[in-house]
Coordinates of C-alpha atoms in Angstrom, one line a residue:
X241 CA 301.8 71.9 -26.5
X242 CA 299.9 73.1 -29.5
X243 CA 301.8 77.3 -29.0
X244 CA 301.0 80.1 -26.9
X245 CA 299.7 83.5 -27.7
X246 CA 300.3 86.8 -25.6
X247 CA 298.0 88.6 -23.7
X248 CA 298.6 92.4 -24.8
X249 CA 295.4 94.1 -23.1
X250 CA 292.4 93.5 -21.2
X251 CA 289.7 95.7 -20.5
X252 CA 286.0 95.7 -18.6
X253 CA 282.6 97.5 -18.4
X254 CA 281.6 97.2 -14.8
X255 CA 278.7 94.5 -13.7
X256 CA 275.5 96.1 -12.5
X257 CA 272.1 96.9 -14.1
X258 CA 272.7 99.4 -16.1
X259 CA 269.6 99.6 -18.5
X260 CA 271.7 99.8 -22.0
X261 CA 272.6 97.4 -24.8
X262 CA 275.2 95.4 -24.5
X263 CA 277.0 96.3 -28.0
X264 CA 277.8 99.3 -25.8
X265 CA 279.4 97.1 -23.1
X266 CA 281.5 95.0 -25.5
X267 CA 282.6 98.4 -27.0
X268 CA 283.5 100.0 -23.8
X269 CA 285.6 96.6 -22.9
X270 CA 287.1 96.4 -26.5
X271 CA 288.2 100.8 -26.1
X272 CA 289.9 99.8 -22.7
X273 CA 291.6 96.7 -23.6
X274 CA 293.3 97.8 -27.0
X275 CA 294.2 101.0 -24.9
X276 CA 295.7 98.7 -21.9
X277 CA 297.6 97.1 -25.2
X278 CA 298.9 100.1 -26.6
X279 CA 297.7 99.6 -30.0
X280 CA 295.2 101.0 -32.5
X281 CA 291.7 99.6 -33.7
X282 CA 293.0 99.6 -37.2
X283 CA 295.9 97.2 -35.9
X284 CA 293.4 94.3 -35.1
X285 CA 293.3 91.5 -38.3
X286 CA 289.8 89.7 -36.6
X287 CA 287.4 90.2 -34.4
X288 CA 285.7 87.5 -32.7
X289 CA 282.6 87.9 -30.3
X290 CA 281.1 85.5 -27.6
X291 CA 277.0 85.7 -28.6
X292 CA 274.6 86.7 -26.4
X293 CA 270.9 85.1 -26.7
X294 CA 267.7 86.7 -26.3
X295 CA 264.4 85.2 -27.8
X296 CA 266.3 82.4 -29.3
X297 CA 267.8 84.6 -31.6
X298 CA 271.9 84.6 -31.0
X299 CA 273.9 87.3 -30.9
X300 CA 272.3 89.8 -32.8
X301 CA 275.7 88.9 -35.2
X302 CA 277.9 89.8 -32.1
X303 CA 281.3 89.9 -34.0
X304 CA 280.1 92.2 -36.5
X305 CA 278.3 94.1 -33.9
X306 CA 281.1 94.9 -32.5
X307 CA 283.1 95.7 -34.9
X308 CA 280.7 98.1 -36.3
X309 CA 280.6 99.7 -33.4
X310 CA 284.1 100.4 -33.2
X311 CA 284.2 101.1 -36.8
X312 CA 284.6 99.0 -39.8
X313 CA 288.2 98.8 -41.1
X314 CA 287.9 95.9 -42.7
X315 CA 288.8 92.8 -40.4
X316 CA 287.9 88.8 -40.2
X317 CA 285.1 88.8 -38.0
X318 CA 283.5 85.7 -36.2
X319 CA 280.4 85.0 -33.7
X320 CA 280.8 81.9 -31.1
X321 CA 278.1 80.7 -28.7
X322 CA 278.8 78.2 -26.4
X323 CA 276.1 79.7 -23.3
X324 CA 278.5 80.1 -20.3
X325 CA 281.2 78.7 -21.8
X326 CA 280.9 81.2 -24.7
X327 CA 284.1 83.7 -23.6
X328 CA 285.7 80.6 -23.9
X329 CA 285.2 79.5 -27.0
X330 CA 286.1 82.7 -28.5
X331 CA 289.5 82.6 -26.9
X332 CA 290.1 79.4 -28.2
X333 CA 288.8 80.9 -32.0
X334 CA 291.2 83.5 -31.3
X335 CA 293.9 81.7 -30.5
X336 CA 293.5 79.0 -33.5
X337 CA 293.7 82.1 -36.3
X338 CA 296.7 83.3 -34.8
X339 CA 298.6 80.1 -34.6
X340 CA 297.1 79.3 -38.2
X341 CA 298.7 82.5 -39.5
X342 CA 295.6 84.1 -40.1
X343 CA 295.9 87.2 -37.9
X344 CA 298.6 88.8 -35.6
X345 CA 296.3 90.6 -33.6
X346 CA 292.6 89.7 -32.7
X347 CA 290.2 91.3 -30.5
X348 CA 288.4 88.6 -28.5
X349 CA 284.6 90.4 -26.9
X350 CA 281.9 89.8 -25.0
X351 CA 279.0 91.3 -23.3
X352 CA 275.4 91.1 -22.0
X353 CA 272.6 92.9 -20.8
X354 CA 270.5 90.1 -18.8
X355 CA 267.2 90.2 -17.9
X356 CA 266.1 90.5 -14.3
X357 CA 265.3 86.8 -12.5
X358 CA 266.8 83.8 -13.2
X359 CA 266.9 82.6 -16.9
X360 CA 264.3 80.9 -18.8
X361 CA 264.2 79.5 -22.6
X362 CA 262.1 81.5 -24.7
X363 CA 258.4 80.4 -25.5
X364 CA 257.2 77.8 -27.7
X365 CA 257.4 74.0 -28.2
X366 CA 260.5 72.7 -28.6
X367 CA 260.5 68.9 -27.7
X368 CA 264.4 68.5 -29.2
X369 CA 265.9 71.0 -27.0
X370 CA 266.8 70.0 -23.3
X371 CA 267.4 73.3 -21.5
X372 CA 263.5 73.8 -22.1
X373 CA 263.1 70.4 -21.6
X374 CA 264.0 70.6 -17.9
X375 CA 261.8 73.6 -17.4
X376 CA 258.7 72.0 -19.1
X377 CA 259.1 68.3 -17.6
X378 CA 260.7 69.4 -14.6
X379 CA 260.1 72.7 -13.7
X380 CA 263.8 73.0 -12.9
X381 CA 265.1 76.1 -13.0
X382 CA 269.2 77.1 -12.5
X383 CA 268.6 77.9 -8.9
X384 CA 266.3 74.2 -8.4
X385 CA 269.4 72.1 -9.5
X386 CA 271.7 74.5 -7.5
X387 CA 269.7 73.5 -4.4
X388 CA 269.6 69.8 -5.4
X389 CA 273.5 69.6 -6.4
X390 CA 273.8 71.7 -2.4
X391 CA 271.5 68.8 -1.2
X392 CA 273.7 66.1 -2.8
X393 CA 276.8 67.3 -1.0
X394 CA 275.4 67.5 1.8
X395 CA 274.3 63.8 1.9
X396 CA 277.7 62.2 0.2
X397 CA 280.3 64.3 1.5
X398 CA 278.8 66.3 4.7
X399 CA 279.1 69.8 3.5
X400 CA 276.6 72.0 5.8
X401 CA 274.8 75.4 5.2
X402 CA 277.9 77.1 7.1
X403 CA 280.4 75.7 4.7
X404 CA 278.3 76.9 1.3
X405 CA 278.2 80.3 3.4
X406 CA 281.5 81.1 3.9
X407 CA 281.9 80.6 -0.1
X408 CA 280.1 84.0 0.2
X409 CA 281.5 85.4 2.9
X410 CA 285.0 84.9 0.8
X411 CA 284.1 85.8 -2.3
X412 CA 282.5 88.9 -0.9
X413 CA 285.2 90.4 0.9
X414 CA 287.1 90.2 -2.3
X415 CA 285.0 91.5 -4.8
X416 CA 284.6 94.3 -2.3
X417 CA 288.5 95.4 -4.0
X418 CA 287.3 94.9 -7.5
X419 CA 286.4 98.2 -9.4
X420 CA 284.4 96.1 -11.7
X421 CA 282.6 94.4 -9.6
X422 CA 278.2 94.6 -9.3
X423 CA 278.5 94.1 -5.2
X424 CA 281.2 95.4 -3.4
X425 CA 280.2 94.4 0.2
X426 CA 281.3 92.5 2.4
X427 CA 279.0 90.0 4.1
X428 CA 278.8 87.8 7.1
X429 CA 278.0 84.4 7.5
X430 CA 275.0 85.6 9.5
X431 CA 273.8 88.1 6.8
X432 CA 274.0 85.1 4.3
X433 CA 272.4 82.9 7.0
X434 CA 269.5 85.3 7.4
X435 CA 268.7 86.1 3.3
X436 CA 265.3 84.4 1.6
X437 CA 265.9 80.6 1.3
X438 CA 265.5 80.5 -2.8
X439 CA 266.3 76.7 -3.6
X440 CA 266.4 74.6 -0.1
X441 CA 269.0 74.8 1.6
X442 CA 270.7 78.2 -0.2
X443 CA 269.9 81.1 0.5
X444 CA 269.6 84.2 -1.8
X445 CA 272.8 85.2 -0.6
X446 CA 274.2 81.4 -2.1
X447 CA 272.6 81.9 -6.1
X448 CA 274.5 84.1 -8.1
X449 CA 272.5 87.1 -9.9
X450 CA 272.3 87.8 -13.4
X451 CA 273.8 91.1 -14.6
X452 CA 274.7 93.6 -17.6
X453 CA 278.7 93.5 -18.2
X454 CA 281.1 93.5 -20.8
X455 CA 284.7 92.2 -21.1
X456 CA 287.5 92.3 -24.0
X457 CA 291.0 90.7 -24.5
X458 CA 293.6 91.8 -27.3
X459 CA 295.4 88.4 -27.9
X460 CA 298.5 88.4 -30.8
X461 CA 301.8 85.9 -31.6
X462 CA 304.4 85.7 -29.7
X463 CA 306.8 87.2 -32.7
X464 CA 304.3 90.2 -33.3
X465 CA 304.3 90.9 -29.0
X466 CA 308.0 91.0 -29.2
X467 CA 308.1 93.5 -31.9
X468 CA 306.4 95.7 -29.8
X469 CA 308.2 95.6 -26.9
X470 CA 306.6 93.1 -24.9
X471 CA 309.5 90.1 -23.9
X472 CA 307.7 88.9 -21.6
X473 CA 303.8 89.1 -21.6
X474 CA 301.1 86.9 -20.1
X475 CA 300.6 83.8 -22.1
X476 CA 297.7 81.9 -22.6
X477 CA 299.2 78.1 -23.0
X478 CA 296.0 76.0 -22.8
X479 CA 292.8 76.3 -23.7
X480 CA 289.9 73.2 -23.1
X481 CA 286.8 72.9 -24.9
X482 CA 286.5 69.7 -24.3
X483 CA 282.7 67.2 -23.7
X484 CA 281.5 64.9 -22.0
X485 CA 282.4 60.9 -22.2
X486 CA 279.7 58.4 -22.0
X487 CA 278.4 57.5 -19.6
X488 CA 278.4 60.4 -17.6
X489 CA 276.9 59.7 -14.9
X490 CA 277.0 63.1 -13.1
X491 CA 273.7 64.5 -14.2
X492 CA 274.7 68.6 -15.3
X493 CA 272.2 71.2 -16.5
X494 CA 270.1 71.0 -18.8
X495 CA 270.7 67.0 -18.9
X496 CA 269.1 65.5 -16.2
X497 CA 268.4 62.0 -17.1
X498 CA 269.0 58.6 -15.9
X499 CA 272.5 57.2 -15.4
X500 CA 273.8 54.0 -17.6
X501 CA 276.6 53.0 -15.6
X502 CA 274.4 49.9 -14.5
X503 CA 275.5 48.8 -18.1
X504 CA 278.4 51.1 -18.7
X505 CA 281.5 51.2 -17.1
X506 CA 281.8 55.4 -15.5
X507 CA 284.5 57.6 -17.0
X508 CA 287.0 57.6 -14.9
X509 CA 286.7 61.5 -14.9
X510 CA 283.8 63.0 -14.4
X511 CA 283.1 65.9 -16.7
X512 CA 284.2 69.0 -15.1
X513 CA 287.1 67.1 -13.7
X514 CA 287.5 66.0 -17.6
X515 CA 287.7 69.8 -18.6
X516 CA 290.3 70.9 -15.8
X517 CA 292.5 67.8 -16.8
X518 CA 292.8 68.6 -20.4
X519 CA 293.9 72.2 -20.1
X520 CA 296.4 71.2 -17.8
X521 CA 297.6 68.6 -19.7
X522 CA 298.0 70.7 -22.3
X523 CA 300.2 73.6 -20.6
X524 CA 302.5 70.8 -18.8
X525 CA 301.1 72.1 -15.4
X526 CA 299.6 70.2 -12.9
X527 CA 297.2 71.2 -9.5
X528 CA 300.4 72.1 -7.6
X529 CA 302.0 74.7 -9.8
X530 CA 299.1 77.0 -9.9
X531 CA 298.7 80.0 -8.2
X532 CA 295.1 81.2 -8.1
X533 CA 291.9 79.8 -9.7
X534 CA 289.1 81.8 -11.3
X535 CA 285.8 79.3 -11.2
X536 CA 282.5 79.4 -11.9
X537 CA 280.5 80.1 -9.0
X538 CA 276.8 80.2 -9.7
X539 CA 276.1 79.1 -6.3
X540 CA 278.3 78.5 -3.1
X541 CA 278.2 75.2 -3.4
X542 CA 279.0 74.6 -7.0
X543 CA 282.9 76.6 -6.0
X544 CA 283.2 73.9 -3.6
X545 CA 282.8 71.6 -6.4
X546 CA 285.4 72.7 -8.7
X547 CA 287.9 72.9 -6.1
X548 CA 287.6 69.0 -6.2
X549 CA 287.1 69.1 -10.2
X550 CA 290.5 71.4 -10.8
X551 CA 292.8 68.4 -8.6
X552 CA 293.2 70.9 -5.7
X553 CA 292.5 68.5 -3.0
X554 CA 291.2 64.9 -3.3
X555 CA 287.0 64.2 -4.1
X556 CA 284.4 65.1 -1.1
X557 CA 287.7 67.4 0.4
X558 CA 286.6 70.8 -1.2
X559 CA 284.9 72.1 2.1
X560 CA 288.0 71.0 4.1
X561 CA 290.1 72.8 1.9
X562 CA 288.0 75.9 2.3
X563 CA 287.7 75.3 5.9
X564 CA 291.9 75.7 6.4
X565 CA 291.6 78.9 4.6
X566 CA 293.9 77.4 1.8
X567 CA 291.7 79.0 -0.7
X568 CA 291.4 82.5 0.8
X569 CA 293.2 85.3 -0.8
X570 CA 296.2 84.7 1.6
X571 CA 295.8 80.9 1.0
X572 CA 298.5 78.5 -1.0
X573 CA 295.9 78.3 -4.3
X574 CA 293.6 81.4 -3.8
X575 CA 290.1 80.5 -5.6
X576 CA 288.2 83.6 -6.8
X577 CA 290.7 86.7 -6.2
X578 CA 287.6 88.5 -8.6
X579 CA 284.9 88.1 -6.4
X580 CA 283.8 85.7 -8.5
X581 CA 280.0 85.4 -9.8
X582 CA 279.0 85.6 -6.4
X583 CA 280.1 89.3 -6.7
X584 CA 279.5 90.2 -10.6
X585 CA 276.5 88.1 -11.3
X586 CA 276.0 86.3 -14.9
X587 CA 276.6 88.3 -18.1
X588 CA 277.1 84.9 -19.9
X589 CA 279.1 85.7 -22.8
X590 CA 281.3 88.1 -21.1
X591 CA 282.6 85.9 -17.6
X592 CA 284.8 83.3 -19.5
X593 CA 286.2 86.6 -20.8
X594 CA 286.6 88.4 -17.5
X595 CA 287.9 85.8 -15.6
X596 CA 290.7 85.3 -18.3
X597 CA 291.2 89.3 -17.3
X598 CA 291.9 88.5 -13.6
X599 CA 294.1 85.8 -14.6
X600 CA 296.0 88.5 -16.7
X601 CA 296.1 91.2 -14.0
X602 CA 297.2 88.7 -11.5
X603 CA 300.1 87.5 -13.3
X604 CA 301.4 90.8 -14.6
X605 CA 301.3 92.2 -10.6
X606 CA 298.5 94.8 -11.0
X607 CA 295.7 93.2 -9.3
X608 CA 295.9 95.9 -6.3
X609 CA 294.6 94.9 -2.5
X610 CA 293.5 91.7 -4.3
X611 CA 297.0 90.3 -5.6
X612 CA 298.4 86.7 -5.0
X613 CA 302.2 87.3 -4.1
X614 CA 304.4 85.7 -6.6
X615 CA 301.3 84.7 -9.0
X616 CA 303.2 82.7 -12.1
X617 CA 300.4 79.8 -13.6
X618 CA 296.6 80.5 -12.9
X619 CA 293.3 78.7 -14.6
X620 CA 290.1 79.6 -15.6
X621 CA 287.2 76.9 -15.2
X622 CA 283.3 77.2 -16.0
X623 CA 281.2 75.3 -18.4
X624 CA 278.6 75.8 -21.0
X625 CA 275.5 74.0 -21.0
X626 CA 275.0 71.1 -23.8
X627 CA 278.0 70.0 -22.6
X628 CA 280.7 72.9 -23.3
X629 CA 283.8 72.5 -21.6
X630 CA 285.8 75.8 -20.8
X631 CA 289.4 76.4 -19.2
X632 CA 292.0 78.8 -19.6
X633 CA 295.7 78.2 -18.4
X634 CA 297.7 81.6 -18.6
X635 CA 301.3 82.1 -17.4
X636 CA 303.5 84.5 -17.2

């Protein structure tokens, strides 16, 4: 184990489309999350902010954007981008100054306001970067390769429409308890069922959206939390940040290529499963001691994935295990107690963040109508694309 830091505060905008900049987001999530930690801006030694990207440019200088906002008082300040796995990376910044001795306390931000659709790269030629690649030789976009990873399950392991739907129907019901949440309805199988088809065979009510949202976590040492009163806080114990191996030979966004295991003896973890394996490792956990998951959803079928990915039950098994209800809220490893994307949509540099804030509000009892009974070790899962892993192990 490398040390863990304590969790002193977490704080949210709500998910929506709320027509602002999201400076103002990230400053609302930073107000409510030093507030939930009892201390004072001036208390926080670095800042660090997860970027968000608009017309290629990153971040508009997120950290420092942020911190102005909230005032200038002097403090470290750093910018990360990592795409989806962005919140992540920040945490894991974070978490490296204050087990360097660089800071007791750091403010860890992100926030978005996305554009309406599904998300393109910006104009212009650029032959040496593979997310515009795909869209210019392939013409696939994120919901495209959601529909062809739904297709592939389908054909290796038998998953069926009904199976990607109730996903939804899950998720729904609980992000229908989450104040934070962009939807708050629950849905039906047959609603889902009955939504446009958007990438053969999901359904609109399969693709995540994209969304305006903010999130912020005050992170300090474990000396410094028990100064102020706090014996026993959340913990984060693992963080993964982890790549791919080659070959891999499960093609991901924006790689789609071909695969050189005909010359190459395969990993023998895929990627994601790669990501999972390494936080846990870390933390001295494995599947069986968590409590809840918080994974990342942008479609139905991609959850199903990760259940297999995180060790919960055995390859081609994750619609089974959805199927016995195991990962329902009243389930033995509930997957998604947030709602998940399915019910906040994308605000890319912000979710790694938020989900860490479920994790947190789990563990410390205060997750309302949503709470896992007894909830000790949970685990945060998503990934960023160039091949960024991202996990989170918090206990308590």
């Amino acid at each position: 184990m490398t040390g863990e830091v304590a969790v002193l505060g977490v704080g949210m905008h709500p998910w929506g489309k709320w027509g602002r900049g999201f400076v103002e987001y990230g400053a609302v999530a930073a107000r409510a999350a030093l507030a939930d930690a009892g201390l004072d801006w001036r208390q926080v030694g670095s800042v660090v902010g997860a970027d968000t990207v608009r017309g290629g440019y990153p971040g508009y200088v997120a950290g420092a954007a942020f911190a102005k906002a909230l005032g200038w008082q002097g403090a470290r300040v750093t910018s990360v981008y990592a795409a989806c796995a962005s919140g992540t990376q920040a945490v894991h910044t974070a978490r490296a100054q204050i087990l360097a001795g660089l800071a007791d306390v750091v403010l860890v931000v992100g926030a978005d306001a996305a554009p309406k659709g599904f998300f393109r790269p910006a104009g212009g030629d650029r032959p040496d970067d593979p997310d515009w690649l795909r869209f210019r030789v392939l013409g696939a976009t994120n919901p495209t390769y959601f529909g062809l990873y739904a297709r592939r399950r389908m054909a290796v392991y038998g998953d069926t429409v009904a199976d990607f739907a109730e996903v939804k129907v899950k998720n729904a019901a609980l992000g229908a308890l989450n104040p934070y949440a962009r939807y708050r309805r629950r849905v039906t199988a047959e609603e889902v069922a009955a939504s446009a088809v958007v990438a053969d065979p999901l359904r609109l009510l399969d693709i995540c959206a994209t969304s305006d949202g903010g999130a912020a976590l005050v992170l300090a040492g474990m000396d410094f939390a028990r100064r102020h009163g706090r014996a026993r806080p959340v913990r984060i114990r693992a963080v993964s940040t982890v790549t791919p191996r080659y070959p891999n030979t499960v093609l991901d966004l924006p790689d789609i290529a071909t695969d050189s295991a005909v010359a190459v003896e395969p990993s023998a973890r895929t990627f994601r499963a790669s990501v999972a394996e390494a936080a846990c490792e870390e933390a001295g956990v494995g599947p069986g001691d968590l409590s809840l998951a918080e994974v990342y959803d942008l479609s139905t079928a991609l959850e199903l994935q990760w259940y297999e990915d995180l060790g919960l039950c055995a390859e081609g098994e994750g619609a089974k295990l959805l199927r016995e209800g195991a990962t329902a809220l009243s389930g033995r490893i509930p997957v998604n107690t947030s709602g998940g994307l399915a019910s906040f949509g994308e605000a890319v540099p912000a979710q790694a963040i938020a989900q860490v804030c479920e994790l947190t509000w789990q563990l410390r009892g205060e997750a309302g109508d949503r709470q896992v009974p007894g909830a000790r070790v949970g685990i945060s899962a998503n990934q960023g694309l160039f091949g960024h892993g991202s996990a989170v192990v918090a206990v308590r």
